[in-house]
Coordinates of C-alpha atoms and ligand atoms in Angstrom, one line a residue:
M435 CA 0.0 0.0 0.0
Q436 CA 1.2 3.5 -0.8
T437 CA 0.3 6.5 1.3
L438 CA 0.3 10.2 0.2
E439 CA -0.9 13.2 2.1
V440 CA -2.9 16.2 1.0
Q441 CA -1.3 18.9 3.1
L442 CA -4.0 21.4 4.1
G443 CA -3.1 22.2 7.7
E444 CA -5.8 20.9 10.1
R445 CA -7.8 19.5 7.2
S446 CA -4.9 17.4 5.9
Y447 CA -5.8 13.8 5.0
P448 CA -4.2 10.7 3.6
I449 CA -4.7 9.0 0.3
F450 CA -4.2 5.2 0.5
I451 CA -3.5 3.4 -2.8
G452 CA -3.3 -0.4 -3.1
E453 CA -4.9 -3.7 -3.8
S454 CA -7.8 -5.0 -1.6
L455 CA -8.0 -1.9 0.6
L456 CA -11.8 -2.4 0.8
T457 CA -11.3 -5.6 2.8
K458 CA -9.0 -4.0 5.4
P459 CA -11.1 -2.5 8.2
D460 CA -8.0 -0.6 9.5
C461 CA -8.0 1.5 6.4
L462 CA -11.6 2.7 7.0
L463 CA -12.6 2.6 10.7
P464 CA -10.0 4.9 12.2
W465 CA -11.3 7.8 10.0
I466 CA -14.9 7.5 11.3
R467 CA -15.3 9.9 14.3
G468 CA -19.0 9.2 15.4
K469 CA -21.2 6.2 15.6
Q470 CA -23.4 6.8 12.5
V471 CA -22.5 6.1 8.9
L472 CA -24.4 6.5 5.6
L473 CA -22.9 4.6 2.7
V474 CA -23.8 6.2 -0.7
S475 CA -23.3 4.3 -3.9
N476 CA -25.0 3.6 -7.2
S477 CA -27.0 0.8 -8.8
T478 CA -23.9 -0.5 -10.6
V479 CA -21.2 -0.3 -7.9
A480 CA -23.3 -1.2 -4.8
P481 CA -24.0 -4.8 -5.9
L482 CA -20.3 -5.3 -6.6
Y483 CA -18.6 -3.7 -3.5
A484 CA -21.1 -2.4 -0.9
A485 CA -21.7 -5.6 1.1
G486 CA -18.2 -6.0 2.4
I487 CA -18.0 -2.4 3.6
L488 CA -21.5 -2.6 5.2
Q489 CA -20.4 -5.7 7.1
T490 CA -17.2 -4.1 8.3
L491 CA -19.1 -1.1 9.6
R492 CA -21.8 -3.2 11.3
D493 CA -19.2 -5.5 12.9
A494 CA -17.6 -2.4 14.4
G495 CA -20.9 -1.7 16.1
L496 CA -21.8 1.4 14.1
A497 CA -25.3 2.5 13.2
V498 CA -25.4 2.1 9.4
A499 CA -27.7 3.1 6.6
D500 CA -27.2 3.0 2.9
V501 CA -28.6 4.7 -0.2
T502 CA -28.3 3.6 -3.8
L503 CA -28.5 6.3 -6.5
P504 CA -29.3 5.7 -10.1
D505 CA -26.2 5.3 -12.2
G506 CA -25.3 8.1 -14.6
E507 CA -24.1 11.7 -15.1
Q508 CA -27.7 12.7 -16.0
F509 CA -28.7 12.0 -12.3
K510 CA -26.1 14.3 -10.9
D511 CA -28.7 16.9 -10.0
W512 CA -30.8 18.4 -7.2
Q513 CA -33.5 15.8 -7.4
H514 CA -31.2 12.9 -6.9
L515 CA -29.0 14.7 -4.4
N516 CA -32.2 14.9 -2.3
L517 CA -32.2 11.1 -2.0
I518 CA -29.1 11.4 0.2
F519 CA -30.8 13.9 2.5
D520 CA -33.9 11.7 2.6
A521 CA -31.8 8.7 3.8
L522 CA -30.0 10.9 6.4
L523 CA -33.2 12.2 7.8
Q524 CA -35.1 8.9 7.7
A525 CA -32.2 7.4 9.7
R526 CA -32.3 10.5 12.0
F527 CA -28.6 10.9 11.6
S528 CA -27.0 13.8 13.5
R529 CA -24.2 16.2 12.8
K530 CA -21.8 13.4 13.9
V531 CA -22.6 11.2 10.9
T532 CA -20.0 10.2 8.4
L533 CA -20.9 9.8 4.7
I534 CA -19.0 7.3 2.6
A535 CA -18.9 7.7 -1.1
L536 CA -18.5 4.4 -2.9
G537 CA -18.3 4.9 -6.6
G538 CA -17.0 7.0 -9.4
G539 CA -16.8 10.8 -9.6
V540 CA -20.6 11.2 -9.9
V541 CA -21.2 9.5 -6.5
G542 CA -18.1 11.2 -5.0
D543 CA -19.2 14.7 -6.1
M544 CA -22.8 14.2 -4.9
T545 CA -21.9 12.6 -1.6
G546 CA -19.3 15.3 -0.9
F547 CA -21.8 18.0 -1.7
A548 CA -24.4 16.4 0.6
A549 CA -21.8 16.2 3.3
A550 CA -21.0 19.9 2.9
C551 CA -24.7 20.8 3.2
Y552 CA -26.2 18.3 5.8
Q553 CA -26.6 20.2 9.0
R554 CA -24.1 22.7 7.6
G555 CA -21.3 20.2 7.2
V556 CA -20.4 16.6 8.3
D557 CA -17.5 14.2 7.7
F558 CA -17.2 12.2 4.5
I559 CA -14.9 9.6 3.1
Q560 CA -14.0 8.9 -0.5
V561 CA -13.8 5.3 -1.8
P562 CA -13.3 6.0 -5.5
T563 CA -13.9 3.0 -7.8
T564 CA -13.1 4.4 -11.3
L565 CA -9.7 5.3 -12.5
L566 CA -10.9 8.8 -13.1
S567 CA -12.1 9.2 -9.5
Q568 CA -9.0 7.6 -8.1
V569 CA -6.6 10.0 -9.9
D570 CA -8.7 13.1 -9.7
S571 CA -12.2 13.7 -8.4
S572 CA -11.8 12.0 -5.0
V573 CA -8.8 14.2 -4.1
G574 CA -9.1 18.0 -3.5
G575 CA -12.6 18.6 -2.1
K576 CA -14.4 19.9 -5.1
T577 CA -18.0 18.6 -4.8
G578 CA -21.2 19.4 -6.5
I579 CA -23.9 18.8 -9.1
N580 CA -24.8 19.8 -12.6
H581 CA -27.3 22.4 -13.8
P582 CA -29.0 22.1 -17.2
L583 CA -27.2 25.3 -18.2
G584 CA -23.8 24.4 -16.9
K585 CA -21.7 21.5 -15.7
N586 CA -20.7 21.4 -12.0
M587 CA -22.2 24.8 -11.5
I588 CA -23.7 24.2 -8.0
G589 CA -21.3 23.0 -5.4
A590 CA -19.0 23.5 -2.4
F591 CA -15.5 22.8 -1.3
Q592 CA -15.5 19.9 1.3
Q593 CA -12.4 17.9 1.9
P594 CA -12.8 14.2 2.7
R595 CA -11.3 12.7 5.9
V596 CA -9.5 10.0 3.9
V597 CA -9.3 8.6 0.3
L598 CA -9.2 4.8 -0.2
A599 CA -8.2 4.0 -3.7
D600 CA -8.4 0.2 -4.0
T601 CA -6.7 -0.7 -7.3
G602 CA -8.4 -4.2 -7.4
V603 CA -11.8 -2.7 -8.2
L604 CA -10.5 -1.4 -11.5
R605 CA -10.7 -5.0 -12.8
T606 CA -14.5 -4.7 -13.2
L607 CA -14.3 -1.2 -14.8
P608 CA -15.6 -1.1 -18.4
A609 CA -12.9 -0.4 -21.0
R610 CA -14.5 2.9 -22.0
E611 CA -14.3 4.1 -18.4
L612 CA -10.7 3.1 -18.2
S613 CA -9.9 5.3 -21.2
A614 CA -11.8 8.1 -19.7
G615 CA -9.7 7.9 -16.5
L616 CA -6.5 7.9 -18.6
A617 CA -7.5 11.3 -20.0
E618 CA -7.1 12.8 -16.5
V619 CA -3.9 10.9 -16.0
I620 CA -2.4 12.3 -19.2
K621 CA -3.6 15.7 -18.1
Y622 CA -1.0 15.8 -15.2
G623 CA 1.8 15.0 -17.6
L624 CA 0.7 17.8 -20.0
I625 CA 0.2 20.5 -17.4
R626 CA 3.2 20.0 -15.0
D627 CA 5.1 16.7 -15.3
L628 CA 6.9 16.1 -18.5
D629 CA 8.7 13.1 -17.1
F630 CA 5.3 11.5 -16.3
L631 CA 4.2 12.3 -19.9
C632 CA 7.2 10.5 -21.3
W633 CA 6.5 7.6 -18.9
L634 CA 2.9 7.4 -20.1
E635 CA 4.2 7.3 -23.7
S636 CA 6.4 4.3 -22.8
H637 CA 3.7 2.4 -20.9
M638 CA 0.3 3.2 -22.5
E639 CA -0.3 -0.3 -23.9
G640 CA 0.5 -1.8 -20.4
L641 CA -1.9 0.6 -18.8
M642 CA -4.6 -0.3 -21.3
A643 CA -4.0 -3.9 -20.5
R644 CA -4.6 -3.1 -16.8
D645 CA -1.1 -4.1 -15.7
P646 CA -1.7 -3.7 -11.9
V647 CA 1.9 -2.4 -11.2
L648 CA 1.7 0.2 -13.9
L649 CA -1.8 1.3 -12.9
A650 CA -0.7 1.7 -9.3
E651 CA 2.2 3.8 -10.4
A652 CA 0.0 6.0 -12.7
I653 CA -2.5 6.5 -9.8
E654 CA 0.3 7.4 -7.3
R655 CA 2.0 9.8 -9.7
S656 CA -1.3 11.4 -10.6
C657 CA -2.4 11.8 -7.0
R658 CA 1.0 13.2 -6.0
N659 CA 0.6 15.9 -8.7
K660 CA -3.0 16.6 -7.7
A661 CA -2.1 16.8 -4.0
E662 CA 0.7 19.3 -4.6
V663 CA -1.6 21.5 -6.7
V664 CA -4.4 21.4 -4.2
A665 CA -2.1 22.1 -1.3
A666 CA -0.8 25.2 -3.2
D667 CA -4.2 26.6 -4.1
E668 CA -7.1 24.8 -2.3
F669 CA -9.8 27.2 -3.3
E670 CA -8.6 28.0 -6.8
Q671 CA -7.8 31.6 -6.1
N672 CA -4.5 32.2 -7.9
D673 CA -4.5 30.2 -11.1
I674 CA -2.5 27.3 -9.8
R675 CA -5.4 24.9 -9.3
A676 CA -7.1 26.2 -12.4
L677 CA -4.4 24.5 -14.4
L678 CA -6.1 21.2 -13.5
N679 CA -8.8 22.3 -15.9
L680 CA -6.8 21.8 -19.1
G681 CA -9.3 20.7 -21.7
H682 CA -12.2 21.2 -19.3
T683 CA -13.7 24.4 -20.8
F684 CA -14.0 22.7 -24.2
G685 CA -14.9 19.4 -22.5
H686 CA -17.7 20.8 -20.3
A687 CA -19.1 22.5 -23.5
I688 CA -19.2 19.0 -25.1
E689 CA -20.9 17.5 -22.0
T690 CA -23.5 20.2 -21.7
G691 CA -24.0 20.6 -25.4
M692 CA -24.5 16.9 -26.1
G693 CA -26.6 16.3 -23.0
Y694 CA -25.0 14.9 -19.8
G695 CA -24.0 11.3 -20.2
A696 CA -23.7 11.2 -24.0
W697 CA -20.0 11.6 -23.8
L698 CA -18.1 10.5 -20.7
H699 CA -16.4 13.3 -18.7
G700 CA -13.0 11.9 -19.5
E701 CA -13.7 11.5 -23.2
A702 CA -14.8 15.2 -23.4
V703 CA -11.7 16.3 -21.4
G704 CA -9.5 14.2 -23.7
T705 CA -10.8 15.9 -26.8
G706 CA -10.8 19.2 -25.0
M707 CA -7.1 18.8 -24.2
L708 CA -6.4 18.2 -27.9
L709 CA -8.3 21.4 -28.8
A710 CA -6.3 23.2 -26.2
A711 CA -3.0 21.9 -27.7
D712 CA -4.2 22.9 -31.2
L713 CA -5.0 26.4 -30.0
S714 CA -1.6 26.6 -28.1
C715 CA 0.1 25.7 -31.4
R716 CA -1.9 28.5 -33.3
E717 CA -0.8 30.9 -30.5
G718 CA 2.8 30.0 -31.4
W719 CA 3.7 28.0 -28.2
L720 CA 3.5 24.3 -29.2
T721 CA 4.9 22.9 -32.4
A722 CA 2.7 20.9 -34.8
A723 CA 4.8 17.9 -33.8
D724 CA 3.8 18.5 -30.1
V725 CA 0.1 18.5 -31.1
T726 CA 0.6 15.3 -33.0
R727 CA 2.3 13.8 -30.0
V728 CA -0.7 14.7 -27.8
K729 CA -3.1 13.3 -30.3
R730 CA -1.2 10.0 -30.7
L731 CA -1.1 9.5 -26.9
L732 CA -4.9 10.1 -26.6
E733 CA -5.6 7.7 -29.4
R734 CA -3.4 5.0 -27.8
A735 CA -5.5 5.6 -24.6
G736 CA -8.6 4.8 -26.6
L737 CA -10.0 8.3 -26.5
P738 CA -11.8 10.3 -29.2
V739 CA -9.7 13.0 -31.0
A740 CA -12.5 15.0 -32.7
A741 CA -15.6 16.8 -31.4
P742 CA -18.7 14.7 -31.5
Q743 CA -21.1 15.0 -34.4
G744 CA -23.6 17.7 -33.6
M745 CA -21.2 20.1 -31.9
T746 CA -20.5 23.3 -33.9
P747 CA -18.2 26.2 -33.0
E748 CA -21.3 28.2 -32.1
I749 CA -22.5 25.6 -29.6
F750 CA -19.0 25.5 -28.1
M751 CA -18.9 29.3 -27.7
Q752 CA -22.4 29.4 -26.2
H753 CA -21.4 26.9 -23.5
M754 CA -17.9 28.1 -23.0
A755 CA -19.3 31.5 -22.0
V756 CA -20.6 29.8 -18.8
D757 CA -17.4 28.7 -17.3
K758 CA -16.2 29.1 -13.7
K759 CA -12.8 30.5 -14.8
N760 CA -14.3 33.4 -16.8
V761 CA -14.0 36.8 -15.2
D762 CA -16.2 39.8 -16.1
G763 CA -17.5 38.0 -19.2
R764 CA -14.0 37.3 -20.5
L765 CA -13.2 33.8 -21.6
R766 CA -10.2 32.3 -19.7
L767 CA -8.6 29.2 -21.0
V768 CA -5.9 26.8 -19.8
L769 CA -3.4 26.4 -22.6
L770 CA 0.1 24.9 -23.0
K771 CA 3.2 27.1 -23.2
Q772 CA 5.0 23.8 -23.8
L773 CA 4.4 20.2 -23.1
G774 CA 4.6 19.9 -19.3
Q775 CA 3.8 23.6 -18.7
A776 CA 0.3 25.0 -18.6
I777 CA -0.9 28.6 -18.2
V778 CA -4.3 30.3 -17.7
T779 CA -4.9 33.1 -20.3
D780 CA -7.6 35.4 -21.5
Q781 CA -5.5 36.5 -24.4
A782 CA -6.1 33.7 -26.9
G783 CA -6.8 35.2 -30.3
T784 CA -10.5 35.0 -31.4
D785 CA -9.5 34.0 -34.9
N786 CA -7.3 31.2 -33.6
L787 CA -10.0 30.0 -31.3
Q788 CA -12.5 29.9 -34.1
A789 CA -10.0 28.0 -36.3
T790 CA -9.4 25.5 -33.5
L791 CA -13.1 24.9 -33.0
A792 CA -13.7 24.6 -36.7
A793 CA -10.9 22.0 -37.0
G794 CA -12.2 20.1 -34.0
C795 CA -15.7 19.9 -35.3
A796 CA -14.4 18.9 -38.8
G797 CA -12.2 16.1 -37.3
A798 CA -9.2 17.9 -38.7
L799 CA -7.0 18.4 -35.6
T800 CA -3.3 17.8 -36.6
Ligands
NAD2000 P1 -19.0 7.8 -13.0 O1 -19.0 8.2 -11.6 O2 -20.2 8.1 -13.8 O3 -18.5 6.3 -13.2 C1 -18.4 5.8 -14.5 C2 -19.2 4.5 -14.6 O4 -18.4 3.4 -14.0 C3 -20.5 4.4 -13.9 O5 -21.4 3.7 -14.7 C4 -20.2 3.7 -12.6 O6 -21.4 3.1 -12.1 C5 -19.2 2.7 -13.1 N1 -18.3 2.1 -12.2 C6 -17.7 2.8 -11.2 N2 -16.8 2.0 -10.6 C7 -16.9 0.8 -11.2 C8 -16.2 -0.4 -11.0 N3 -15.2 -0.6 -10.1 N4 -16.5 -1.5 -11.8 C9 -17.5 -1.4 -12.7 N5 -18.2 -0.2 -12.9 C10 -17.9 0.9 -12.2 O7 -17.8 8.6 -13.8 P2 -16.3 9.0 -13.4 O8 -15.6 9.1 -14.7 O9 -15.8 8.2 -12.3 O10 -16.5 10.5 -12.8 C11 -17.0 11.6 -13.7 C12 -17.6 12.6 -12.8 O11 -16.5 13.1 -11.9 C13 -18.1 13.8 -13.6 O12 -19.3 14.2 -13.0 C14 -17.1 14.9 -13.3 O13 -17.6 16.2 -13.4 C15 -16.6 14.6 -12.0 N6 -15.2 15.1 -11.7 C16 -15.1 15.7 -10.5 C17 -13.8 16.2 -10.2 C18 -13.6 16.9 -8.9 O14 -12.5 17.4 -8.7 N7 -14.5 16.8 -8.0 C19 -12.7 15.9 -11.1 C20 -12.9 15.2 -12.2 C21 -14.2 14.8 -12.5
LIG2001 N1 -10.6 18.5 -11.2 C1 -10.2 19.9 -11.1 C2 -9.9 20.3 -9.7 O1 -10.0 19.4 -8.8 O2 -9.6 21.4 -9.4

């Protein structure tokens, strides 16, 4: 088992990464402060992994309830968030309750947001079960839900007490979800870790084949990057944490524009990162060879490298106008000065942006 720490003063917490963590009570129980626990999962993950955790909690003498959400990004909304509050109130759980999020990023974001709101804030624990959630969404305390007009627009910062990333659960993950997670892994290489990017180029086939040693290393290196960024800028106030949004402005436009769930978050981010690389090239920072390198790595990770049919530059622009990074109506994008170095800028040329979007929608990125 590997242990990292997210260093946030009194809100610091560990990330445990390793095989079969879910069967180890010592990884979970010490992080529960009260006597009440609500396990939140979804209709796909609960049948696979909830029973063992519920047994561990009951054997420890805790008062336990569980709630199973419908599975899908389209259910990451107010209506389904309320199911968590219903379960908490039906169980008459107090401010001392701990919520456990067992699932991918959707369950994690919703459970964390419920924990931030219930009785003005209670403990929660992240047990991420997708690659994407193990390398990104479970770490850093961003929680929330979608609005029909904008992705992740309603939310709160709420740090978990601990993150348990059991690499064994990735064996049941569908191939498309593995690829989606690799998009966020590649992101760390592109924004701040050129060595890691080169390592990924050397090991992509092994990662796609789910080599457990390679996957554990990819998760550890991703979480190390994320933990450093979050420690430097927890509340995204000085454009350090915003760099984690490489590809997300384009990606969120795809997710919202196509309807939540049509494209996976990681797929949209993957194509978004290629759009960002293309624009960075038009701005004179990346070479065409750099963009081809990004495209090739995304393809090897099984990710789409063109915008979905139905997206147009106009639809992109309409949704990109509703982005949390924008200030006073000015579009702010994360672009690449070079591979391994990202920046936030509001200076990208309008003509260049239009050319990138047109190329992306025509499937003509380098
Ligand atoms: P997800 O939660 O929808 O999970 C993907 C699919 O895999 C679901 O069908 C799920 O039921 C299934 N699944 C999960 N674990 C499984 C397992 N071990 N075996 C079999 N099936 C399994 O999607 P995701 O990619 O994990 O997360 C995407 C969400 O995370 C988006 O809503 C995105 O906005 C959010 N996100 C948040 C942050 C953050 O910092 N909070 C960062 C990145 C993404
Ligand atoms: N996934 C972006 C962030 O955590 O800031």
